[in-house]
Amino acid sequence: VHPQDRPKLNLAIRKVLEGKTEEYSAQYRVVRPDGTTCWVDAHGVIVRNGSTHMMGIGVDISGVKEAEEKILASEEKYRNLFENATYGIFLSMPDGTLLDVNPALVRMLGYDSKEELKTKNLERDIYDDPGVRQKILRTHEPDQRVEGAETTWRRKDGKAITVRMNGGVFRGKDGKVVRFEVMVEDITERRSLEAQFRQSQKMEAVGLLAGGISHDFN
């Protein structure tokens, strides 16, 4: 048995020997003769027929453990990306219930914590016009993707911001939508600068037109 796992196995067996239970179960690593290790899922019972001894069975679960470790590593990587992303990210149900949000989204919407934001309903409390969300869902659900959808949201302080959303639509085995996973970018300043640029172009055009009219009058 691997040295690090001996205390765990000894504790399981001791409970049987002390009469606290009639059987034990434990998962631990065993060391092979070549120095490599494998995981074992072991179960045993105490046998009393003249002499007290234990009888058990162990199954090699190295493949299962390896798969679990890969899943955990993948989940940790995803969680790190989720938590440290510069864009806002949220997971929501079809009715607008927020399942999870990242710190960037909390800051974007001006809330004090993830827990506070998750008490809000996306459609009712975040969208400036709830009808727009329904329109976005109808438009993008068939494609399984939400791409480049722009709308107006309301921060906690009531200030309106313009956001662009990209994400995925996830369905259950029955084909029904179970959740959305969406990345959000605050494009309020960009849209404001674009509007100012368009306005300056209009003023320039008006100035040229006025100059031409003045020339004609002269």
CSV table of C-alpha atoms in Angstrom, one decimal:
chain,number,residue,atom,x,y,z
A,1,VAL,CA,0.0,0.0,0.0
A,2,HIS,CA,1.3,3.5,-0.9
A,3,PRO,CA,2.7,5.1,2.3
A,4,GLN,CA,0.4,8.1,2.0
A,5,ASP,CA,-2.7,5.9,1.9
A,6,ARG,CA,-1.8,3.5,4.7
A,7,PRO,CA,-3.5,5.6,7.5
A,8,LYS,CA,-6.7,5.7,5.6
A,9,LEU,CA,-6.7,1.9,5.0
A,10,ASN,CA,-5.6,1.2,8.6
A,11,LEU,CA,-8.5,3.3,10.0
A,12,ALA,CA,-11.1,1.4,7.8
A,13,ILE,CA,-9.7,-2.0,9.0
A,14,ARG,CA,-9.4,-0.9,12.6
A,15,LYS,CA,-13.1,-0.1,12.8
A,16,VAL,CA,-13.9,-3.7,11.7
A,17,LEU,CA,-11.5,-5.2,14.2
A,18,GLU,CA,-12.9,-3.1,17.0
A,19,GLY,CA,-16.4,-4.3,16.2
A,20,LYS,CA,-17.7,-1.0,15.1
A,21,THR,CA,-18.7,-2.4,11.7
A,22,GLU,CA,-18.6,-5.8,10.0
A,23,GLU,CA,-17.1,-4.7,6.7
A,24,TYR,CA,-14.8,-2.1,5.4
A,25,SER,CA,-14.3,-0.2,2.1
A,26,ALA,CA,-11.5,2.0,1.0
A,27,GLN,CA,-9.8,3.4,-2.1
A,28,TYR,CA,-6.0,3.5,-2.0
A,29,ARG,CA,-3.0,3.1,-4.1
A,30,VAL,CA,-0.8,0.0,-4.2
A,31,VAL,CA,2.8,0.0,-5.3
A,32,ARG,CA,3.8,-2.5,-8.0
A,33,PRO,CA,7.2,-4.3,-8.0
A,34,ASP,CA,8.4,-1.9,-10.8
A,35,GLY,CA,7.6,1.1,-8.6
A,36,THR,CA,4.5,2.2,-10.5
A,37,THR,CA,1.2,2.6,-8.7
A,38,CYS,CA,-2.4,1.7,-9.4
A,39,TRP,CA,-5.6,2.6,-7.6
A,40,VAL,CA,-7.7,-0.1,-5.9
A,41,ASP,CA,-11.3,0.0,-4.7
A,42,ALA,CA,-11.3,-2.6,-1.9
A,43,HIS,CA,-14.1,-4.1,0.2
A,44,GLY,CA,-13.7,-6.6,3.0
A,45,VAL,CA,-15.5,-8.4,5.8
A,46,ILE,CA,-14.4,-10.0,9.0
A,47,VAL,CA,-14.7,-13.8,9.2
A,48,ARG,CA,-15.0,-15.6,12.6
A,49,ASN,CA,-14.9,-19.4,12.4
A,50,GLY,CA,-12.4,-20.6,14.9
A,51,SER,CA,-9.9,-17.9,14.0
A,52,THR,CA,-10.7,-14.3,13.2
A,53,HIS,CA,-9.5,-13.1,9.8
A,54,MET,CA,-10.6,-10.8,7.0
A,55,MET,CA,-11.5,-11.6,3.5
A,56,GLY,CA,-11.7,-8.9,0.8
A,57,ILE,CA,-11.7,-8.1,-2.8
A,58,GLY,CA,-9.9,-5.3,-4.7
A,59,VAL,CA,-10.7,-3.9,-8.1
A,60,ASP,CA,-8.2,-1.9,-10.2
A,61,ILE,CA,-9.8,1.5,-10.8
A,62,SER,CA,-6.8,3.3,-12.1
A,63,GLY,CA,-8.6,4.2,-15.4
A,64,VAL,CA,-11.5,5.6,-13.4
A,65,LYS,CA,-9.2,7.7,-11.2
A,66,GLU,CA,-7.3,8.9,-14.2
A,67,ALA,CA,-10.6,10.0,-15.9
A,68,GLU,CA,-11.6,11.8,-12.6
A,69,GLU,CA,-8.3,13.6,-12.4
A,70,LYS,CA,-8.7,14.8,-16.0
A,71,ILE,CA,-12.2,16.0,-15.3
A,72,LEU,CA,-11.1,17.8,-12.2
A,73,ALA,CA,-8.2,19.4,-14.1
A,74,SER,CA,-10.5,20.5,-16.9
A,75,GLU,CA,-13.0,21.9,-14.4
A,76,GLU,CA,-10.3,23.8,-12.6
A,77,LYS,CA,-9.0,25.2,-15.9
A,78,TYR,CA,-12.5,26.3,-16.8
A,79,ARG,CA,-13.1,27.8,-13.4
A,80,ASN,CA,-9.9,29.8,-13.6
A,81,LEU,CA,-10.8,31.1,-17.0
A,82,PHE,CA,-14.4,31.9,-15.8
A,83,GLU,CA,-13.2,33.7,-12.7
A,84,ASN,CA,-10.3,35.6,-14.3
A,85,ALA,CA,-11.9,36.6,-17.6
A,86,THR,CA,-12.0,40.3,-18.5
A,87,TYR,CA,-15.4,39.9,-20.1
A,88,GLY,CA,-18.5,39.2,-18.1
A,89,ILE,CA,-19.8,35.6,-18.2
A,90,PHE,CA,-23.0,34.2,-16.9
A,91,LEU,CA,-24.9,30.9,-16.9
A,92,SER,CA,-28.7,31.2,-16.8
A,93,MET,CA,-31.9,29.2,-17.1
A,94,PRO,CA,-34.5,29.9,-19.8
A,95,ASP,CA,-36.6,31.8,-17.3
A,96,GLY,CA,-33.8,34.2,-16.6
A,97,THR,CA,-32.6,32.7,-13.3
A,98,LEU,CA,-28.8,33.3,-13.0
A,99,LEU,CA,-27.0,30.1,-12.1
A,100,ASP,CA,-23.5,31.6,-12.0
A,101,VAL,CA,-21.8,34.8,-12.8
A,102,ASN,CA,-18.1,35.8,-12.9
A,103,PRO,CA,-16.5,38.8,-11.1
A,104,ALA,CA,-16.2,40.8,-14.3
A,105,LEU,CA,-19.9,40.7,-14.8
A,106,VAL,CA,-20.5,41.7,-11.1
A,107,ARG,CA,-18.2,44.8,-11.7
A,108,MET,CA,-19.9,45.6,-15.0
A,109,LEU,CA,-23.3,45.7,-13.4
A,110,GLY,CA,-22.1,47.5,-10.3
A,111,TYR,CA,-23.2,44.9,-7.7
A,112,ASP,CA,-21.3,44.2,-4.5
A,113,SER,CA,-20.9,40.4,-4.9
A,114,LYS,CA,-21.7,37.4,-7.0
A,115,GLU,CA,-24.3,36.3,-4.4
A,116,GLU,CA,-26.2,39.6,-4.7
A,117,LEU,CA,-26.2,39.6,-8.5
A,118,LYS,CA,-27.4,35.9,-8.6
A,119,THR,CA,-30.6,36.9,-6.6
A,120,LYS,CA,-31.6,39.0,-9.7
A,121,ASN,CA,-33.6,37.7,-12.6
A,122,LEU,CA,-31.8,38.4,-15.9
A,123,GLU,CA,-35.0,39.2,-17.9
A,124,ARG,CA,-36.8,41.1,-15.2
A,125,ASP,CA,-34.0,43.0,-13.4
A,126,ILE,CA,-31.1,43.3,-15.9
A,127,TYR,CA,-32.7,43.9,-19.3
A,128,ASP,CA,-33.9,47.4,-19.9
A,129,ASP,CA,-36.7,45.9,-22.0
A,130,PRO,CA,-37.6,42.3,-21.1
A,131,GLY,CA,-39.3,41.8,-24.5
A,132,VAL,CA,-35.8,42.2,-26.2
A,133,ARG,CA,-34.6,39.1,-24.4
A,134,GLN,CA,-37.5,37.1,-25.7
A,135,LYS,CA,-36.8,38.3,-29.2
A,136,ILE,CA,-33.1,37.4,-28.9
A,137,LEU,CA,-34.0,33.9,-27.6
A,138,ARG,CA,-36.4,33.3,-30.5
A,139,THR,CA,-33.8,34.5,-33.0
A,140,HIS,CA,-30.8,32.5,-31.7
A,141,GLU,CA,-32.2,29.4,-30.0
A,142,PRO,CA,-32.5,27.4,-33.3
A,143,ASP,CA,-28.8,28.0,-34.1
A,144,GLN,CA,-27.6,26.8,-30.7
A,145,ARG,CA,-25.6,30.0,-30.5
A,146,VAL,CA,-26.0,33.6,-29.4
A,147,GLU,CA,-23.7,35.7,-31.6
A,148,GLY,CA,-23.3,39.4,-31.7
A,149,ALA,CA,-26.6,40.1,-29.9
A,150,GLU,CA,-26.7,43.8,-28.7
A,151,THR,CA,-29.1,45.2,-26.2
A,152,THR,CA,-29.4,47.6,-23.3
A,153,TRP,CA,-29.0,46.5,-19.7
A,154,ARG,CA,-29.5,48.4,-16.4
A,155,ARG,CA,-26.8,48.5,-13.8
A,156,LYS,CA,-27.6,48.4,-10.1
A,157,ASP,CA,-27.5,52.2,-9.9
A,158,GLY,CA,-30.0,52.5,-12.8
A,159,LYS,CA,-27.5,53.6,-15.4
A,160,ALA,CA,-28.1,52.1,-18.9
A,161,ILE,CA,-25.2,50.3,-20.6
A,162,THR,CA,-25.0,48.7,-24.1
A,163,VAL,CA,-23.8,45.2,-24.2
A,164,ARG,CA,-22.9,42.6,-26.8
A,165,MET,CA,-23.4,38.9,-26.1
A,166,ASN,CA,-21.9,35.7,-27.5
A,167,GLY,CA,-22.6,32.3,-26.1
A,168,GLY,CA,-24.1,28.8,-26.4
A,169,VAL,CA,-27.5,27.3,-26.0
A,170,PHE,CA,-27.5,23.9,-24.1
A,171,ARG,CA,-30.3,21.4,-24.4
A,172,GLY,CA,-31.3,18.3,-22.4
A,173,LYS,CA,-31.8,14.8,-23.8
A,174,ASP,CA,-35.5,15.8,-24.5
A,175,GLY,CA,-34.3,18.6,-26.7
A,176,LYS,CA,-35.5,21.4,-24.4
A,177,VAL,CA,-33.2,24.3,-23.5
A,178,VAL,CA,-31.8,23.8,-20.1
A,179,ARG,CA,-29.3,26.7,-19.8
A,180,PHE,CA,-27.4,29.5,-21.6
A,181,GLU,CA,-23.7,30.2,-21.2
A,182,VAL,CA,-23.0,33.7,-22.4
A,183,MET,CA,-20.0,36.1,-22.6
A,184,VAL,CA,-20.9,39.8,-22.3
A,185,GLU,CA,-18.9,42.8,-23.4
A,186,ASP,CA,-19.7,46.4,-22.3
A,187,ILE,CA,-19.7,48.4,-25.6
A,188,THR,CA,-21.3,51.6,-24.2
A,189,GLU,CA,-18.2,53.8,-24.7
A,190,ARG,CA,-17.6,52.4,-28.1
A,191,ARG,CA,-21.1,53.0,-29.3
A,192,SER,CA,-21.0,56.5,-27.8
A,193,LEU,CA,-17.8,57.3,-29.7
A,194,GLU,CA,-19.3,55.9,-32.9
A,195,ALA,CA,-22.4,58.1,-32.4
A,196,GLN,CA,-20.2,61.2,-31.9
A,197,PHE,CA,-18.2,60.3,-35.0
A,198,ARG,CA,-21.4,60.0,-37.1
A,199,GLN,CA,-22.6,63.3,-35.7
A,200,SER,CA,-19.4,65.0,-36.6
A,201,GLN,CA,-19.7,63.6,-40.1
A,202,LYS,CA,-23.2,65.0,-40.4
A,203,MET,CA,-22.1,68.4,-39.2
A,204,GLU,CA,-19.2,68.3,-41.7
A,205,ALA,CA,-21.6,67.5,-44.4
A,206,VAL,CA,-24.0,70.3,-43.4
A,207,GLY,CA,-21.0,72.7,-43.3
A,208,LEU,CA,-20.0,71.7,-46.8
A,209,LEU,CA,-23.6,72.1,-48.0
A,210,ALA,CA,-23.9,75.5,-46.4
A,211,GLY,CA,-20.6,76.5,-47.9
A,212,GLY,CA,-21.8,75.5,-51.3
A,213,ILE,CA,-25.1,77.3,-50.9
A,214,SER,CA,-23.2,80.4,-49.8
A,215,HIS,CA,-21.0,80.2,-52.9
A,216,ASP,CA,-24.0,79.9,-55.1
A,217,PHE,CA,-25.6,83.0,-53.5
A,218,ASN,CA,-22.5,85.0,-54.0
